[in-house]
Amino acid sequence: MIVSFEGIDGCGKTTQSKKFFNYLKNKGIDAVLLREPGGTEAGEKIREILLDKNINISKWTELFLYLASRAQLISEVIKKYEEKKIVIIFDRYYDSTIAYQGYGRGLPISMINNIQKKIIKNFKPDITFLIDEDVEKLFKNLKEKDRIERESIEFQKRVREGYLKLAKKEKRIKVIKRSSIEETFKNICRQWERFLNEKGRYKEFLKKCL
């Protein structure tokens, strides 16, 4: 099973993905936590380039670097978990590319989707937690900013709007309104248990979670 955490920079998705990983481990559920870009030696080097505020790269270069990192992660890491009863947790995944490079940068979304389908194949998220918050409120509190975080408020607003549009199209995307860390996590757990109840094939996870 694949669970992804999404949201604009500073929303707290990394904190929540780590809490969710620990929650599953404490329940006796096998889980692995991965981040994008990254997760492999090649992916981590790509990540350094993508987030380096001193490097200027075109939006097309940016797109294909993200896709290259994902392709390597799928090839090197994800496939080995394919037959195992394990929860793979992503701190950013499939939807980030559509939101940032599609809606944010204005690159053709249909093209991005077509390429991503070839890369991820059957490894699409089963459920996605989208942590949502007002852009201006978030960016007041961001101190050290990487290359993406230094983008304009208008860019970040387009990304957020893109995420919310995706959530309307995709039932797997659960919008979680950001509040305190603990309250946000409680809402994630509620959505998780509801999801498990709806999907009979996940009974082995449900028994351990409840």
Rosetta silent file (secondary structure, phi, psi, omega in degrees, C-alpha in Angstrom):
SEQUENCE: MIVSFEGIDGCGKTTQSKKFFNYLKNKGIDAVLLREPGGTEAGEKIREILLDKNINISKWTELFLYLASRAQLISEVIKKYEEKKIVIIFDRYYDSTIAYQGYGRGLPISMINNIQKKIIKNFKPDITFLIDEDVEKLFKNLKEKDRIERESIEFQKRVREGYLKLAKKEKRIKVIKRSSIEETFKNICRQWERFLNEKGRYKEFLKKCL
SCORE:     score description
SCORE:     0.000 S_00000001
   1 L     0.000  141.053  179.499    0.000    0.000    0.000 S_00000001
   2 E  -116.093  126.663  177.141    1.217    3.495   -0.811 S_00000001
   3 E  -119.508  128.912  179.431    0.352    6.520    1.343 S_00000001
   4 E  -120.278  149.367  175.922    1.511    9.978    0.296 S_00000001
   5 E  -115.416  128.260 -176.449    1.660   13.307    2.112 S_00000001
   6 E  -130.813  166.991  176.973    1.298   16.469    0.049 S_00000001
   7 L   149.791  165.011  179.503    0.989   20.204    0.502 S_00000001
   8 L   -70.123  162.629 -177.978    2.717   23.493   -0.141 S_00000001
   9 L   -59.273  135.110  178.198    6.072   24.189    1.486 S_00000001
  10 L    90.317    0.380 -176.199    5.862   24.837    5.205 S_00000001
  11 L   -76.731  -17.053  179.745    2.506   23.093    5.702 S_00000001
  12 L   100.664   12.435 -177.629    3.965   20.455    8.036 S_00000001
  13 H   -64.221  -33.926  178.554    3.682   17.400    5.797 S_00000001
  14 H   -65.407  -44.707  176.266    7.184   16.178    6.709 S_00000001
  15 H   -59.156  -45.150 -177.476    6.344   16.306   10.419 S_00000001
  16 H   -69.838  -36.671  179.030    3.046   14.510    9.814 S_00000001
  17 H   -66.011  -36.655  176.742    4.561   11.835    7.569 S_00000001
  18 H   -67.704  -41.090  177.848    7.118   11.042   10.300 S_00000001
  19 H   -64.098  -39.935 -179.886    4.388   10.878   12.942 S_00000001
  20 H   -66.350  -41.240  176.916    2.330    8.582   10.726 S_00000001
  21 H   -58.687  -48.064  179.803    5.341    6.312   10.152 S_00000001
  22 H   -65.555  -36.812  177.060    5.921    6.025   13.912 S_00000001
  23 H   -59.460  -47.360  179.826    2.198    5.480   14.496 S_00000001
  24 H   -65.266  -43.144  179.751    2.163    2.502   12.110 S_00000001
  25 H   -61.283  -40.304  178.749    5.355    1.036   13.557 S_00000001
  26 H   -67.122  -23.273  177.029    3.905    1.269   17.066 S_00000001
  27 L   -86.737   -1.235 -179.741    0.843   -0.617   15.801 S_00000001
  28 L    83.176   19.140 -179.820    3.079   -3.412   14.528 S_00000001
  29 L   -98.624  128.013  177.021    2.609   -2.511   10.864 S_00000001
  30 L   -65.579  129.575 -178.362    5.626   -2.772    8.565 S_00000001
  31 E  -148.431  154.428  174.677    6.266    0.633    7.013 S_00000001
  32 E  -134.964  139.898 -179.113    8.959    2.552    5.181 S_00000001
  33 E  -112.099  124.537 -179.264    9.228    6.346    4.889 S_00000001
  34 E  -124.845  152.772  177.098   10.650    7.893    1.716 S_00000001
  35 E  -122.071  152.795  176.103   11.062   11.484    0.588 S_00000001
  36 L  -127.670  142.221  -10.385   10.971   13.103   -2.820 S_00000001
  37 L   -68.319  153.550 -179.237   13.099   14.176   -4.436 S_00000001
  38 L   133.806 -154.058  177.183   15.577   11.740   -2.918 S_00000001
  39 L    87.554  -13.363  175.906   15.366    8.277   -1.418 S_00000001
  40 L  -139.097  168.163  178.812   18.336    6.934   -3.396 S_00000001
  41 H   -61.101  -45.525  178.464   21.957    8.005   -3.777 S_00000001
  42 H   -65.501  -41.862 -179.169   21.241    9.448   -7.222 S_00000001
  43 H   -62.350  -37.317  179.375   17.988   10.985   -6.010 S_00000001
  44 H   -68.190  -34.935  176.777   19.686   12.763   -3.118 S_00000001
  45 H   -68.295  -39.235  175.852   22.226   14.330   -5.486 S_00000001
  46 H   -62.693  -41.144  179.420   19.354   15.477   -7.721 S_00000001
  47 H   -57.354  -42.894  179.627   17.653   16.910   -4.630 S_00000001
  48 H   -58.684  -41.504  179.352   20.726   19.024   -3.865 S_00000001
  49 H   -66.848  -46.837 -175.261   20.577   20.559   -7.343 S_00000001
  50 H   -62.886  -36.106 -174.376   16.833   21.169   -7.242 S_00000001
  51 H   -97.795   -4.036 -178.992   16.836   22.925   -3.870 S_00000001
  52 L   -70.960  113.985 -176.793   20.093   24.872   -4.232 S_00000001
  53 L   -70.592  -10.484  179.574   19.105   28.551   -4.205 S_00000001
  54 L   -93.701   -0.680 -179.727   22.373   29.443   -5.951 S_00000001
  55 L  -110.905  126.680  175.717   21.587   27.388   -9.060 S_00000001
  56 L   -97.980  121.466  177.016   19.289   28.718  -11.779 S_00000001
  57 L  -129.325  151.134 -179.494   17.555   26.008  -13.807 S_00000001
  58 L   -72.648  162.945 -179.766   14.759   26.223  -16.361 S_00000001
  59 H   -65.145  -30.095  177.821   11.287   24.921  -15.566 S_00000001
  60 H   -71.733  -41.856  176.449   11.790   22.083  -18.070 S_00000001
  61 H   -60.416  -44.477  178.817   15.080   21.078  -16.464 S_00000001
  62 H   -56.791  -48.457 -179.762   13.361   21.191  -13.080 S_00000001
  63 H   -56.522  -51.045 -173.944   10.549   18.927  -14.288 S_00000001
  64 H   -73.130  -23.805  173.017   12.826   16.270  -15.720 S_00000001
  65 H   -68.693  -42.826  176.317   15.093   16.289  -12.678 S_00000001
  66 H   -61.260  -44.283 -179.316   12.091   15.551  -10.459 S_00000001
  67 H   -66.322  -36.281  178.211   10.964   12.809  -12.828 S_00000001
  68 H   -64.509  -42.074  178.126   14.487   11.354  -12.963 S_00000001
  69 H   -61.485  -42.814  179.901   14.610   11.167   -9.176 S_00000001
  70 H   -66.771  -41.753  179.798   11.231    9.407   -9.112 S_00000001
  71 H   -60.445  -41.388  179.133   12.199    6.962  -11.854 S_00000001
  72 H   -66.650  -40.033  179.913   15.314    5.974   -9.908 S_00000001
  73 H   -63.782  -44.155  178.414   13.324    5.574   -6.687 S_00000001
  74 H   -62.361  -46.813 -176.351   10.758    3.322   -8.353 S_00000001
  75 H   -66.558  -41.686 -171.013   13.446    1.238  -10.029 S_00000001
  76 H   -90.998  -33.625 -170.468   15.789    0.936   -7.063 S_00000001
  77 L  -115.829  -53.477 -169.081   13.560    0.944   -3.987 S_00000001
  78 H   -65.116  -40.494 -175.124    9.819    0.607   -4.519 S_00000001
  79 H   -59.468  -29.769 -178.243    9.790   -2.519   -6.670 S_00000001
  80 H   -72.376  -15.029  177.861   11.393   -4.612   -3.933 S_00000001
  81 H   -96.920   -0.971 -169.871    8.367   -3.928   -1.703 S_00000001
  82 L   -55.117  -43.148 -175.208    5.810   -4.817   -4.380 S_00000001
  83 L   -94.463    3.227 -176.493    4.885   -8.270   -3.045 S_00000001
  84 L   -98.870  150.916  175.678    5.198   -7.425    0.653 S_00000001
  85 L   -84.520   83.352 -175.435    2.449   -6.374    3.060 S_00000001
  86 L  -139.865  147.390  176.257    4.053   -3.059    3.844 S_00000001
  87 E   -97.102  119.326  176.969    2.930    0.558    3.902 S_00000001
  88 E   -96.721  118.147 -176.956    5.156    2.796    1.777 S_00000001
  89 E  -105.935  127.809  178.806    4.886    6.397    2.980 S_00000001
  90 E  -109.633  128.695  166.720    5.934    9.243    0.719 S_00000001
  91 E   -92.490   90.551 -169.379    6.831   12.736    1.861 S_00000001
  92 L    79.858  140.342  177.988    5.847   14.170   -1.553 S_00000001
  93 L  -160.348 -137.245 -172.863    5.154   12.003   -4.566 S_00000001
  94 H   -47.012  -48.644 -172.288    3.091   11.877   -7.746 S_00000001
  95 H   -72.207  -25.493 -179.857    0.847   14.888   -7.076 S_00000001
  96 H   -59.114  -40.489 -178.100    3.679   17.298   -6.240 S_00000001
  97 H   -65.413  -39.460  178.487    4.873   17.283   -9.841 S_00000001
  98 H   -67.116  -44.332 -177.517    1.410   18.099  -11.154 S_00000001
  99 H   -68.091  -46.865 -174.671    0.869   20.856   -8.578 S_00000001
 100 H   -81.466  -53.057 -176.061    4.304   22.495   -8.802 S_00000001
 101 H   -83.473  -29.753  177.704    5.450   21.948  -12.370 S_00000001
 102 H   -80.095  -71.656 -178.007    1.967   21.749  -13.899 S_00000001
 103 H   -71.726  -39.567 -177.698   -0.151   24.331  -12.093 S_00000001
 104 H   -72.149  -50.488 -176.825    2.755   26.308  -10.609 S_00000001
 105 L   -89.512  -16.240  179.273    5.100   26.498  -13.611 S_00000001
 106 L    82.653   18.817  176.391    2.417   26.214  -16.278 S_00000001
 107 L   -78.745  155.565 -174.781    3.843   23.139  -18.011 S_00000001
 108 L   -61.514  116.179 -176.693    1.384   20.866  -19.881 S_00000001
 109 H   -66.545  -37.900  179.629   -0.375   18.737  -17.271 S_00000001
 110 H   -61.540  -39.428  178.108   -1.458   16.095  -19.779 S_00000001
 111 H   -66.147  -43.602  178.553    2.173   15.598  -20.795 S_00000001
 112 H   -60.086  -44.244  179.318    3.295   15.370  -17.156 S_00000001
 113 H   -61.268  -43.084 -178.687    0.597   12.784  -16.461 S_00000001
 114 H   -63.134  -42.585  179.265    1.588   10.692  -19.466 S_00000001
 115 H   -67.832  -42.454 -178.541    5.253   10.620  -18.467 S_00000001
 116 H   -62.526  -37.810  179.301    4.448    9.903  -14.838 S_00000001
 117 H   -60.581  -38.074  179.266    2.252    6.949  -15.782 S_00000001
 118 H   -69.976  -31.931 -178.165    5.185    5.385  -17.611 S_00000001
 119 H   -78.889  -49.711 -172.211    7.465    5.953  -14.623 S_00000001
 120 H   -87.303  -21.806  178.422    5.281    4.894  -11.706 S_00000001
 121 L    54.176 -113.382 -177.640    3.245    2.214  -13.534 S_00000001
 122 L   -90.835    3.096 -173.056    1.154    0.525  -10.803 S_00000001
 123 L   -93.600   53.309  177.424    2.739    2.422   -7.937 S_00000001
 124 L   -90.983  149.471 -179.017    0.097    5.131   -7.562 S_00000001
 125 L   -60.254  141.425  172.830   -0.941    6.249   -4.054 S_00000001
 126 L   -82.022  -35.342  176.786   -3.848    4.404   -2.449 S_00000001
 127 E  -148.101  142.975 -179.063   -4.532    7.381   -0.207 S_00000001
 128 E  -128.679  130.484  174.952   -3.080   10.887   -0.077 S_00000001
 129 E  -101.110  113.190  179.453   -3.208   13.336    2.815 S_00000001
 130 E  -100.468  109.479 -179.197   -3.153   16.906    1.514 S_00000001
 131 E   -87.984  115.552 -170.544   -2.348   19.304    4.336 S_00000001
 132 E  -108.967  139.156  177.259   -3.899   22.614    3.393 S_00000001
 133 L  -156.612  154.226  176.711   -3.180   26.092    4.676 S_00000001
 134 L   -61.339  132.974 -174.815   -3.363   29.687    3.481 S_00000001
 135 H   -61.746  -49.402 -175.822   -0.189   30.551    1.566 S_00000001
 136 H   -63.308  -36.513  178.556    0.430   33.995    3.058 S_00000001
 137 H   -63.740  -42.273 -179.262   -0.053   32.680    6.591 S_00000001
 138 H   -67.239  -44.055 -171.011    2.519   29.938    6.017 S_00000001
 139 H   -76.011  -12.793  172.714    5.144   32.063    4.347 S_00000001
 140 H   -67.272  -29.285 -174.296    5.241   34.603    7.157 S_00000001
 141 H   -96.339   -8.048  179.977    6.738   31.873    9.341 S_00000001
 142 L   -77.268  126.695 -178.071    9.248   30.408    6.867 S_00000001
 143 L   -98.172  -80.969  178.153   12.780   31.466    7.773 S_00000001
 144 L   -80.373  123.421 -175.183   15.452   29.718    5.717 S_00000001
 145 L  -115.467  134.878  174.430   14.101   29.156    2.222 S_00000001
 146 L   -83.944 -173.196 -173.902   15.392   26.811   -0.476 S_00000001
 147 L   -59.572  -41.252 -178.855   15.126   27.532   -4.207 S_00000001
 148 L   -72.973  -41.525 -178.674   11.471   26.455   -4.464 S_00000001
 149 L   -66.497  -20.806  179.695   10.410   28.144   -1.232 S_00000001
 150 L   -80.792   -3.379  178.373   11.898   31.427   -2.492 S_00000001
 151 L   -64.357  163.162 -176.382    9.347   31.556   -5.319 S_00000001
 152 L   -66.024  159.702  175.381    6.721   34.304   -5.269 S_00000001
 153 H   -58.735  -37.587 -179.130    3.513   34.171   -3.248 S_00000001
 154 H   -62.129  -41.046  176.991    1.635   34.074   -6.573 S_00000001
 155 H   -61.792  -47.477 -178.508    3.504   30.906   -7.575 S_00000001
 156 H   -63.482  -34.189  177.392    2.737   29.250   -4.230 S_00000001
 157 H   -67.086  -38.683  177.420   -0.933   30.206   -4.574 S_00000001
 158 H   -63.789  -38.600  178.438   -1.088   28.536   -7.997 S_00000001
 159 H   -63.999  -46.521  179.758    0.429   25.415   -6.472 S_00000001
 160 H   -61.022  -45.558  178.668   -2.125   25.379   -3.657 S_00000001
 161 H   -60.396  -37.033  177.443   -4.992   25.899   -6.104 S_00000001
 162 H   -62.792  -44.474  177.397   -3.589   23.048   -8.181 S_00000001
 163 H   -58.883  -45.470 -177.617   -3.589   20.734   -5.202 S_00000001
 164 H   -67.312  -33.140  174.463   -7.188   21.612   -4.364 S_00000001
 165 H   -65.555  -41.612  177.617   -8.248   21.004   -7.967 S_00000001
 166 H   -61.717  -39.681 -178.838   -6.602   17.579   -7.834 S_00000001
 167 H   -63.889  -31.968  178.078   -8.444   16.822   -4.585 S_00000001
 168 H   -71.266  -28.817 -178.116  -11.782   17.506   -6.288 S_00000001
 169 H   -86.967  -31.720 -171.254  -10.919   15.043   -9.059 S_00000001
 170 L  -112.582  114.800  179.985   -9.314   12.298   -6.984 S_00000001
 171 L   -64.723  -25.800 -178.519  -11.260   10.618   -4.161 S_00000001
 172 L   -68.349  -19.187 -177.905   -8.038    9.214   -2.723 S_00000001
 173 E   -86.604  116.698  179.966   -6.888   12.745   -1.809 S_00000001
 174 E  -104.329  117.372 -179.228   -8.098   13.710    1.668 S_00000001
 175 E   -80.164  121.978  179.548   -7.814   17.416    2.447 S_00000001
 176 E  -112.684  113.540  179.575   -6.601   17.955    6.011 S_00000001
 177 E   -70.587  126.349 -177.361   -6.944   21.510    7.277 S_00000001
 178 L   -68.821  131.081  172.427   -3.740   22.453    9.071 S_00000001
 179 L  -138.154 -136.514  175.194   -4.064   23.278   12.752 S_00000001
 180 L   -68.200  161.465 -179.002   -1.841   22.275   15.682 S_00000001
 181 H   -57.374  -46.383 -176.542    0.507   19.349   15.057 S_00000001
 182 H   -70.189  -40.728 -179.993   -1.495   17.006   17.298 S_00000001
 183 H   -67.718  -39.601  176.381   -4.917   18.056   16.024 S_00000001
 184 H   -60.432  -43.031 -179.106   -3.765   17.737   12.418 S_00000001
 185 H   -66.975  -37.463  176.629   -2.480   14.239   13.157 S_00000001
 186 H   -59.769  -41.625  179.120   -5.759   13.227   14.826 S_00000001
 187 H   -66.101  -36.923  176.152   -7.603   14.243   11.654 S_00000001
 188 H   -62.873  -45.492 -179.279   -5.167   12.208    9.551 S_00000001
 189 H   -63.657  -37.640  177.257   -5.752    9.140   11.743 S_00000001
 190 H   -62.134  -45.445  179.361   -9.530    9.554   11.465 S_00000001
 191 H   -65.717  -36.998  179.240   -9.317    9.645    7.670 S_00000001
 192 H   -62.945  -48.056 -179.063   -6.932    6.680    7.684 S_00000001
 193 H   -66.122  -37.271  176.266   -9.262    4.494    9.761 S_00000001
 194 H   -63.112  -42.434  178.102  -12.226    5.505    7.604 S_00000001
 195 H   -61.073  -45.263  179.960  -10.251    4.565    4.504 S_00000001
 196 H   -63.771  -37.594  178.432   -9.349    1.152    5.944 S_00000001
 197 H   -65.152  -33.741 -178.247  -12.986    0.493    6.847 S_00000001
 198 H   -76.417  -25.208 -174.850  -14.072    1.275    3.294 S_00000001
 199 L  -108.868  100.390 -177.446  -11.501   -1.050    1.711 S_00000001
 200 H   -57.793  -27.899 -177.100  -12.078   -4.663    2.673 S_00000001
 201 H   -71.516   -9.100 -179.049   -8.734   -5.734    1.282 S_00000001
 202 H  -103.903   24.824 -176.927   -6.949   -3.795    4.008 S_00000001
 203 H   -59.757  -33.820 -178.796   -8.459   -5.739    6.914 S_00000001
 204 H   -64.547  -30.762  176.490   -5.032   -6.919    8.081 S_00000001
 205 H   -78.449  -38.796 -177.079   -4.031   -3.269    8.615 S_00000001
 206 H   -61.143  -42.984 -179.077   -7.377   -2.323   10.168 S_00000001
 207 H   -58.504  -36.557 -178.502   -7.136   -5.002   12.872 S_00000001
 208 H   -80.154  -26.760 -175.055   -3.811   -3.592   14.011 S_00000001
 209 H   -82.830  -30.191 -174.818   -4.891    0.047   13.840 S_00000001
 210 L   -91.233    0.000    0.000   -8.093   -0.167   15.866 S_00000001
